[in-house]
GROMACS .gro file of N, CA and C in nm:
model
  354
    1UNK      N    1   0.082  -0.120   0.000
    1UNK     CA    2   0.000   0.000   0.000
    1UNK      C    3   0.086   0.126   0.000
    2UNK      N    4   0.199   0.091   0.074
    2UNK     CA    5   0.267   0.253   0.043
    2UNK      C    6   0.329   0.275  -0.074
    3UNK      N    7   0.358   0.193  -0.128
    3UNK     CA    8   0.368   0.212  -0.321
    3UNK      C    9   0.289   0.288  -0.397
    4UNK      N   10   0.192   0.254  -0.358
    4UNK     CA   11   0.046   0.281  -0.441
    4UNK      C   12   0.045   0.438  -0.361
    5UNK      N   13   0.062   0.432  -0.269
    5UNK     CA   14   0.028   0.571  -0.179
    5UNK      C   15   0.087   0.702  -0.238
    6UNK      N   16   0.267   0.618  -0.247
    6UNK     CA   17   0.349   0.707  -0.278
    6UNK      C   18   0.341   0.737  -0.407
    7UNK      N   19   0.319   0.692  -0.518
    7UNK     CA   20   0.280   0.645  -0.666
    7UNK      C   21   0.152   0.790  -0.697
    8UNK      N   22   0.057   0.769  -0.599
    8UNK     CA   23  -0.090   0.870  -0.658
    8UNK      C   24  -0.024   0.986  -0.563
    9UNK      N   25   0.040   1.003  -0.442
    9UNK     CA   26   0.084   1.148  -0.449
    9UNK      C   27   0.187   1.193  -0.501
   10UNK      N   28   0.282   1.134  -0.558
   10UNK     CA   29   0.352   1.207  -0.676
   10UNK      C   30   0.266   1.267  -0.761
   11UNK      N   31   0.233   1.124  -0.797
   11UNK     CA   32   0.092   1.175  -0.979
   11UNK      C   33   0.063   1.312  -0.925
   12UNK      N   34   0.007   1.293  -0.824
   12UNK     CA   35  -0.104   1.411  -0.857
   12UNK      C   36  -0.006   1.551  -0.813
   13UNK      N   37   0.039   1.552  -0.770
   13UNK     CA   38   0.160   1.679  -0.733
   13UNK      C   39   0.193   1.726  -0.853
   14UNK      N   40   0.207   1.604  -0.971
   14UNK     CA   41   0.312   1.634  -1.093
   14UNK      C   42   0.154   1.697  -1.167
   15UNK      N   43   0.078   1.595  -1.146
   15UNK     CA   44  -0.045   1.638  -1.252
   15UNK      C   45  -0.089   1.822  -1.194
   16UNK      N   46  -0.123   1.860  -1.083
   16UNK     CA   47  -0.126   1.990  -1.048
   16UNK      C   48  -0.047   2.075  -1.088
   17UNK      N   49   0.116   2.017  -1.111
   17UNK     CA   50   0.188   2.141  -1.167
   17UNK      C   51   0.169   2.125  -1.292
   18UNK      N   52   0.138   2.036  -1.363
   18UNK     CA   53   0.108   2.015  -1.507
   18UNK      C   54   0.027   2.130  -1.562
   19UNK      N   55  -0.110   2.131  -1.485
   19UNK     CA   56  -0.207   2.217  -1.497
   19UNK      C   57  -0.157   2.347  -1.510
   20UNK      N   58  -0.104   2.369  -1.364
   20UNK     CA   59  -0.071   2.483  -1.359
   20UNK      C   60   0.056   2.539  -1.483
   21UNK      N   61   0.125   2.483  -1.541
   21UNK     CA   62   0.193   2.478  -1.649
   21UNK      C   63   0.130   2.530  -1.738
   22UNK      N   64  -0.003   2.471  -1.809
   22UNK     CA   65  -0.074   2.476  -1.899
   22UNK      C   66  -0.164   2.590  -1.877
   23UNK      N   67  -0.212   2.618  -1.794
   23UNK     CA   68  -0.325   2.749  -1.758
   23UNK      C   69  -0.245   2.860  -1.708
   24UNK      N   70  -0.116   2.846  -1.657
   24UNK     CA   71  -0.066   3.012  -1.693
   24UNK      C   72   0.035   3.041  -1.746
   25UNK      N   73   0.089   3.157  -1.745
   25UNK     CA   74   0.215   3.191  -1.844
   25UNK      C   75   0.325   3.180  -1.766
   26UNK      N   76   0.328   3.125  -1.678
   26UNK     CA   77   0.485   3.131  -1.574
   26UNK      C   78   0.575   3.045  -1.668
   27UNK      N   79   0.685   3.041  -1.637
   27UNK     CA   80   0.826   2.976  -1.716
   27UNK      C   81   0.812   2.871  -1.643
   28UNK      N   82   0.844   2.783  -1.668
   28UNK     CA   83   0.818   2.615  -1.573
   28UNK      C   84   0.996   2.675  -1.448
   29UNK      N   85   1.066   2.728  -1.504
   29UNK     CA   86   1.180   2.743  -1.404
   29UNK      C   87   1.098   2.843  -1.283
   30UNK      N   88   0.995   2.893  -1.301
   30UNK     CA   89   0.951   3.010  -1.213
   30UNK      C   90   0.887   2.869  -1.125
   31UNK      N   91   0.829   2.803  -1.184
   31UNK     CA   92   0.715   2.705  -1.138
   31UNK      C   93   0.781   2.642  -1.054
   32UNK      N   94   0.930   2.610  -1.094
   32UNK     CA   95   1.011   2.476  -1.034
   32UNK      C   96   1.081   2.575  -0.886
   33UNK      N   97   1.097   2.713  -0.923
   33UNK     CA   98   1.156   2.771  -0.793
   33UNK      C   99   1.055   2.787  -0.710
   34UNK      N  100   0.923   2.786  -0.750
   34UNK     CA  101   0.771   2.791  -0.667
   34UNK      C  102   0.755   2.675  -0.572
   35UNK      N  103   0.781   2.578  -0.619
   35UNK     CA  104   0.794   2.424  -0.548
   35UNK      C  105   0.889   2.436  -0.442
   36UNK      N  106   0.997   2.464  -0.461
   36UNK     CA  107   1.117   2.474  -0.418
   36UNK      C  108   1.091   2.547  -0.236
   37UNK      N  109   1.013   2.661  -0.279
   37UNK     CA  110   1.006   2.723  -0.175
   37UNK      C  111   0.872   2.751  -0.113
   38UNK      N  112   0.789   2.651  -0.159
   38UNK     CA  113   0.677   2.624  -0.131
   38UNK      C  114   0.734   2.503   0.012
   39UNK      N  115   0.798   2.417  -0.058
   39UNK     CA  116   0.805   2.313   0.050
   39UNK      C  117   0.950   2.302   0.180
   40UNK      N  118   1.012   2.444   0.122
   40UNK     CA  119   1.071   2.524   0.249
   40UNK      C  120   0.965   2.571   0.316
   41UNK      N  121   0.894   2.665   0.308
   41UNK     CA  122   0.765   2.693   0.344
   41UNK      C  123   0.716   2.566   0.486
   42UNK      N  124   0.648   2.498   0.422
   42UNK     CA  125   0.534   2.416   0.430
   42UNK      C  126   0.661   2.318   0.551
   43UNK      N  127   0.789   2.345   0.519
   43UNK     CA  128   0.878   2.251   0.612
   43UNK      C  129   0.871   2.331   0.755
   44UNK      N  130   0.896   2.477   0.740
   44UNK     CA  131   0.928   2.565   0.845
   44UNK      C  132   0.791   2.598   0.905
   45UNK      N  133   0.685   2.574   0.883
   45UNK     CA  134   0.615   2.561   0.949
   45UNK      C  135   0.521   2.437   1.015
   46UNK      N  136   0.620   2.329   1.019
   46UNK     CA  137   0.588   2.173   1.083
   46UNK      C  138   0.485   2.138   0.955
   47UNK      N  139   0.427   2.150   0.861
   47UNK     CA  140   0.339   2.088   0.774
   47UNK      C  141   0.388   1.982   0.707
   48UNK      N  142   0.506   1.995   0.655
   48UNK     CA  143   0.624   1.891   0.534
   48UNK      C  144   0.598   1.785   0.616
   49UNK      N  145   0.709   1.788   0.730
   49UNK     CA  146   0.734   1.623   0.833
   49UNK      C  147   0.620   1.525   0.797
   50UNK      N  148   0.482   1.553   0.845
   50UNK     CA  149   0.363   1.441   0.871
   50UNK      C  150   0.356   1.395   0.740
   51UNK      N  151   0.295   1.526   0.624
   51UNK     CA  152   0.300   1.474   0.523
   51UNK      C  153   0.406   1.398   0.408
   52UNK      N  154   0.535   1.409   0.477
   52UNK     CA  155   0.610   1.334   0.420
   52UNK      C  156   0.619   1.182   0.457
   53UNK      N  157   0.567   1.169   0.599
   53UNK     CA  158   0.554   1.057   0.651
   53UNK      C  159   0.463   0.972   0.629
   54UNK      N  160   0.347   0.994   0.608
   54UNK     CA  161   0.248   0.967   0.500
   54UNK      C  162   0.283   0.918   0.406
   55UNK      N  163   0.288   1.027   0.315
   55UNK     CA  164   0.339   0.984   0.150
   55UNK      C  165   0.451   0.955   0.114
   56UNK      N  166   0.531   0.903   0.192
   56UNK     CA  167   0.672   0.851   0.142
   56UNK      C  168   0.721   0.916   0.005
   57UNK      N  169   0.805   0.853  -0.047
   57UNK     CA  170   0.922   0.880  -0.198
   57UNK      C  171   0.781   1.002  -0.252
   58UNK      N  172   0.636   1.006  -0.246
   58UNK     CA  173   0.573   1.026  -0.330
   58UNK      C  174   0.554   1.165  -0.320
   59UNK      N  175   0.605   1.231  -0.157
   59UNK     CA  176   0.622   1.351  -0.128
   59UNK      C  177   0.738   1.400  -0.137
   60UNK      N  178   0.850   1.339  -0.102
   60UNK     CA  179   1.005   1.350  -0.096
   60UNK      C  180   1.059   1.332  -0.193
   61UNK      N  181   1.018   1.274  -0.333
   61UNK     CA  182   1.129   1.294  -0.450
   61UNK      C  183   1.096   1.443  -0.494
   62UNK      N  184   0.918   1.476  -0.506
   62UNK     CA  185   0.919   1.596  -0.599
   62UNK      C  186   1.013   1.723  -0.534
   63UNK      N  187   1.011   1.850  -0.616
   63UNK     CA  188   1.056   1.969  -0.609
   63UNK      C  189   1.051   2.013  -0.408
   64UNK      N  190   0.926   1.995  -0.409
   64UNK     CA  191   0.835   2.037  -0.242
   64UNK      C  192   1.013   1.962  -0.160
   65UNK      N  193   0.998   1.790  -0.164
   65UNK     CA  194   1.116   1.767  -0.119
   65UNK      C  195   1.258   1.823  -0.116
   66UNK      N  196   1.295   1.877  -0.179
   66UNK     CA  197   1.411   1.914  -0.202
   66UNK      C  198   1.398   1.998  -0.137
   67UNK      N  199   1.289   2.160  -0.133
   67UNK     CA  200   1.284   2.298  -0.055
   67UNK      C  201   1.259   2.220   0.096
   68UNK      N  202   1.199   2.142   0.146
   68UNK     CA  203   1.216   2.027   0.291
   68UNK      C  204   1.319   2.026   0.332
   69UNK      N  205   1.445   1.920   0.234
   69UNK     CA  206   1.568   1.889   0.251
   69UNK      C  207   1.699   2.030   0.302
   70UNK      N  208   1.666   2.112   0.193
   70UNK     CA  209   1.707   2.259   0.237
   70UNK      C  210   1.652   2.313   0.377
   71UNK      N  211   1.574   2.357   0.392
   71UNK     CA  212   1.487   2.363   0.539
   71UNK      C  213   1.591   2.310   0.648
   72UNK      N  214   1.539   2.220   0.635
   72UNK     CA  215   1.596   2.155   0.764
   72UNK      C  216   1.703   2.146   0.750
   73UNK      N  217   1.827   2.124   0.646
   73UNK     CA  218   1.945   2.141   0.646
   73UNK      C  219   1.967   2.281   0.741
   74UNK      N  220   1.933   2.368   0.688
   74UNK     CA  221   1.921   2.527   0.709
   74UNK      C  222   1.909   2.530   0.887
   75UNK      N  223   1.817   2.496   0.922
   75UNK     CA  224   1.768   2.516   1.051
   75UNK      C  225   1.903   2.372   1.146
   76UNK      N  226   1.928   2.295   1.135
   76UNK     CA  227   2.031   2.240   1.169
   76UNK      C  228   2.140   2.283   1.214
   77UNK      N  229   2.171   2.313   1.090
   77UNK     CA  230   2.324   2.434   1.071
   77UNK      C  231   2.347   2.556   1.173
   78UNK      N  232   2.202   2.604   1.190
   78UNK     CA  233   2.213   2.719   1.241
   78UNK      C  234   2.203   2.697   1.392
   79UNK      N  235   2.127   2.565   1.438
   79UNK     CA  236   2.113   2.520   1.564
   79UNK      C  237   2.291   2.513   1.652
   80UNK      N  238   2.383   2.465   1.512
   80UNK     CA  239   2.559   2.386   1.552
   80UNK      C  240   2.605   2.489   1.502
   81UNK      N  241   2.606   2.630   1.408
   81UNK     CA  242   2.729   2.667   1.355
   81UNK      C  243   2.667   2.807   1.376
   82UNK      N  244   2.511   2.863   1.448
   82UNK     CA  245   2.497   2.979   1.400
   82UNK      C  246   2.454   3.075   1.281
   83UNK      N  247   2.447   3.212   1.286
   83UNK     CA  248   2.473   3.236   1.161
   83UNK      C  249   2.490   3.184   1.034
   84UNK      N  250   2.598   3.162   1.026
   84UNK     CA  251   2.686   3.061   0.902
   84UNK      C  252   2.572   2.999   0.901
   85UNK      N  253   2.508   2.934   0.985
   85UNK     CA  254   2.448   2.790   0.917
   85UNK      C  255   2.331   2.826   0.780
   86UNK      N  256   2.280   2.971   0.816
   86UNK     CA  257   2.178   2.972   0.718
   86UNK      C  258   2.234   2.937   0.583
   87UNK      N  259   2.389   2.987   0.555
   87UNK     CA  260   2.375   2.980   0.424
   87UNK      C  261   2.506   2.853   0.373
   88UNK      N  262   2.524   2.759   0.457
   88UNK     CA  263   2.562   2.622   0.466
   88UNK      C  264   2.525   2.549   0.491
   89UNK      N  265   2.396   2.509   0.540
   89UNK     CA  266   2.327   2.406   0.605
   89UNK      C  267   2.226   2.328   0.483
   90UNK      N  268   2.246   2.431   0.434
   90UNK     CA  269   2.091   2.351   0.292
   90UNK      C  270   2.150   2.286   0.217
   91UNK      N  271   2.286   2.360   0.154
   91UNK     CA  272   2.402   2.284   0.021
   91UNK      C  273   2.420   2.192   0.122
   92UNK      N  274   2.479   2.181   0.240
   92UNK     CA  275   2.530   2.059   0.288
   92UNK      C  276   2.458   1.940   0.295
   93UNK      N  277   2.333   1.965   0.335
   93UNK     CA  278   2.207   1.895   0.323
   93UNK      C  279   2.176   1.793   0.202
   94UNK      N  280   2.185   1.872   0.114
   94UNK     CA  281   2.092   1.828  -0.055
   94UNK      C  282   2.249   1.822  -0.133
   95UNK      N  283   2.400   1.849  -0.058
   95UNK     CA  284   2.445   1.765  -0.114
   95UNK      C  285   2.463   1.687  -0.259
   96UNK      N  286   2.430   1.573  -0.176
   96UNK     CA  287   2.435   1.418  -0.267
   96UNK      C  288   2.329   1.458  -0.368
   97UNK      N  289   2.208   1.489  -0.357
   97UNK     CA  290   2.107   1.509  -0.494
   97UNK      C  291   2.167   1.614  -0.575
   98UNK      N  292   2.251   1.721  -0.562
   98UNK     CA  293   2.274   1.815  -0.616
   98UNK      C  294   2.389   1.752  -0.723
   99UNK      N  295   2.486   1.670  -0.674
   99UNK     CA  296   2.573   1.624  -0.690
   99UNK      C  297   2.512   1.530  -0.848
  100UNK      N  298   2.407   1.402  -0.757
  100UNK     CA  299   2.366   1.360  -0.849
  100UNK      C  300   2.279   1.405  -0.969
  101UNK      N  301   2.207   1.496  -0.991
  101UNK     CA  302   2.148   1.595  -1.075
  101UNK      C  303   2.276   1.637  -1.173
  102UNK      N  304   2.385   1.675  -1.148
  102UNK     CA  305   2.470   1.733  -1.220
  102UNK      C  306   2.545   1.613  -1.314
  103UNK      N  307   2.554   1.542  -1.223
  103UNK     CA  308   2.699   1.401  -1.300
  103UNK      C  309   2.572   1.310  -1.391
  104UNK      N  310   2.457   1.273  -1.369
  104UNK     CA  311   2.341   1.221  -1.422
  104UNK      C  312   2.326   1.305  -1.572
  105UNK      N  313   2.301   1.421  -1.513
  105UNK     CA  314   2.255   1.556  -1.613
  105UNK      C  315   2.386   1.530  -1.729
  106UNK      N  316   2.494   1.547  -1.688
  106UNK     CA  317   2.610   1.547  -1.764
  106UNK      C  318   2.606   1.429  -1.853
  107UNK      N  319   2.615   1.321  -1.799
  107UNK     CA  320   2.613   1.173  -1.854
  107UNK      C  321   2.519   1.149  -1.979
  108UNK      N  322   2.396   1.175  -1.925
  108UNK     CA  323   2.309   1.199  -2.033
  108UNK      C  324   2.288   1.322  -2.181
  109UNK      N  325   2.397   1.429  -2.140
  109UNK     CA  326   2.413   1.514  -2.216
  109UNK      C  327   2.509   1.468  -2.361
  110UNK      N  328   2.582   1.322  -2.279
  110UNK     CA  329   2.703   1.327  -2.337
  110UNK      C  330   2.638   1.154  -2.446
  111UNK      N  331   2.553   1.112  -2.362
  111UNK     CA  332   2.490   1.023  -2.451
  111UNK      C  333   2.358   1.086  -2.576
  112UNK      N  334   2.282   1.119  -2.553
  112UNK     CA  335   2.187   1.181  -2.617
  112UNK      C  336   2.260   1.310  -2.709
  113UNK      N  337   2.184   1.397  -2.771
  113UNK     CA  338   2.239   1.544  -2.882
  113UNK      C  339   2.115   1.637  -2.831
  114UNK      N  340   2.170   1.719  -2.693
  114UNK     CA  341   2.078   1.804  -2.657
  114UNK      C  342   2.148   1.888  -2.768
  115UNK      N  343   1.991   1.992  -2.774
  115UNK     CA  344   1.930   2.086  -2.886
  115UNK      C  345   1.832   2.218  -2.766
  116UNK      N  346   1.851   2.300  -2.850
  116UNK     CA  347   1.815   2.412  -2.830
  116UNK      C  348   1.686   2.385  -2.864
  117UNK      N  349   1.577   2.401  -2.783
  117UNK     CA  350   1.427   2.399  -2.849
  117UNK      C  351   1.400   2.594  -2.919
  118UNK      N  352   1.375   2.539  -3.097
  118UNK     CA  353   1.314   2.623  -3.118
  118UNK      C  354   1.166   2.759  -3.121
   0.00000   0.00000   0.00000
C-alpha cells in the first residue's frame, strides 16, 4: 500500500503542476523555484514532516522535497554553527542530490544530442 500511496501522491503533485503549467504563463523554471520554496515553506512551518511521513518517496522525490531537505538542512546548521548555518546548512544537506542531478545531467548530455528547443 505505500507504493500505491506514494505512486498517486507524486501523480497528482506532478499532474497539479502540469495544470498549472498549462493554464498560466509562468516559465516552468519560475514554477520549479515555486515548489522549491513552497516546500521550504510548508517545512518551516511543521506541515512537510507528517505529510512526508504519509506519502513517502511520493512527497520527498518531488521539487516540495528538495525545498524540505534545504529547510531543515538550514535550521540544523544554524542550531551547531549559527549564523553561518543559514547559508551552509541547505548545500550541505541536498548535497548528494545536487551532486547527483549534475553528473546524471552530464552523462546523459554526453549520450543523447541536446538541442536548443526552437
Amino acid at each position: 500500500m505505500e507504493y500505491i500511496r506514494a505512486f498517486l501522491v507524486g501523480g497528482v503533485i506532478c499532474a497539479v503542476v502540469q495544470i498549472f503549467m498549462d493554464k498560466t504563463k509562468w516559465m516552468p523554471g519560475r514554477i520549479m523555484v515555486g515548489l522549491v520554496v513552497l516546500g521550504t515553506v510548508l517545512g518551516a512551518v511543521g506541515l512537510y514532516p507528517p505529510f512526508l511521513e504519509w506519502a513517502g518517496a511520493g512527497a520527498g522525490v518531488p521539487l516540495l522535497g528538495f525545498g524540505n531537505t534545504l529547510w531543515k538542512g538550514a535550521r540544523e546548521a544554524v542550531d551547531t554553527d549559527g549564523f553561518l548555518g543559514i547559508f551552509t546548512g541547505g548545500l550541505a544537506a541536498a548535497a548528494a542530490g545536487i551532486c547527483g542531478a549534475l553528473v546524471f545531467g552530464y552523462l546523459a548530455s554526453l549520450v543523447f544530442k541536446p538541442k536548443m528547443k526552437e
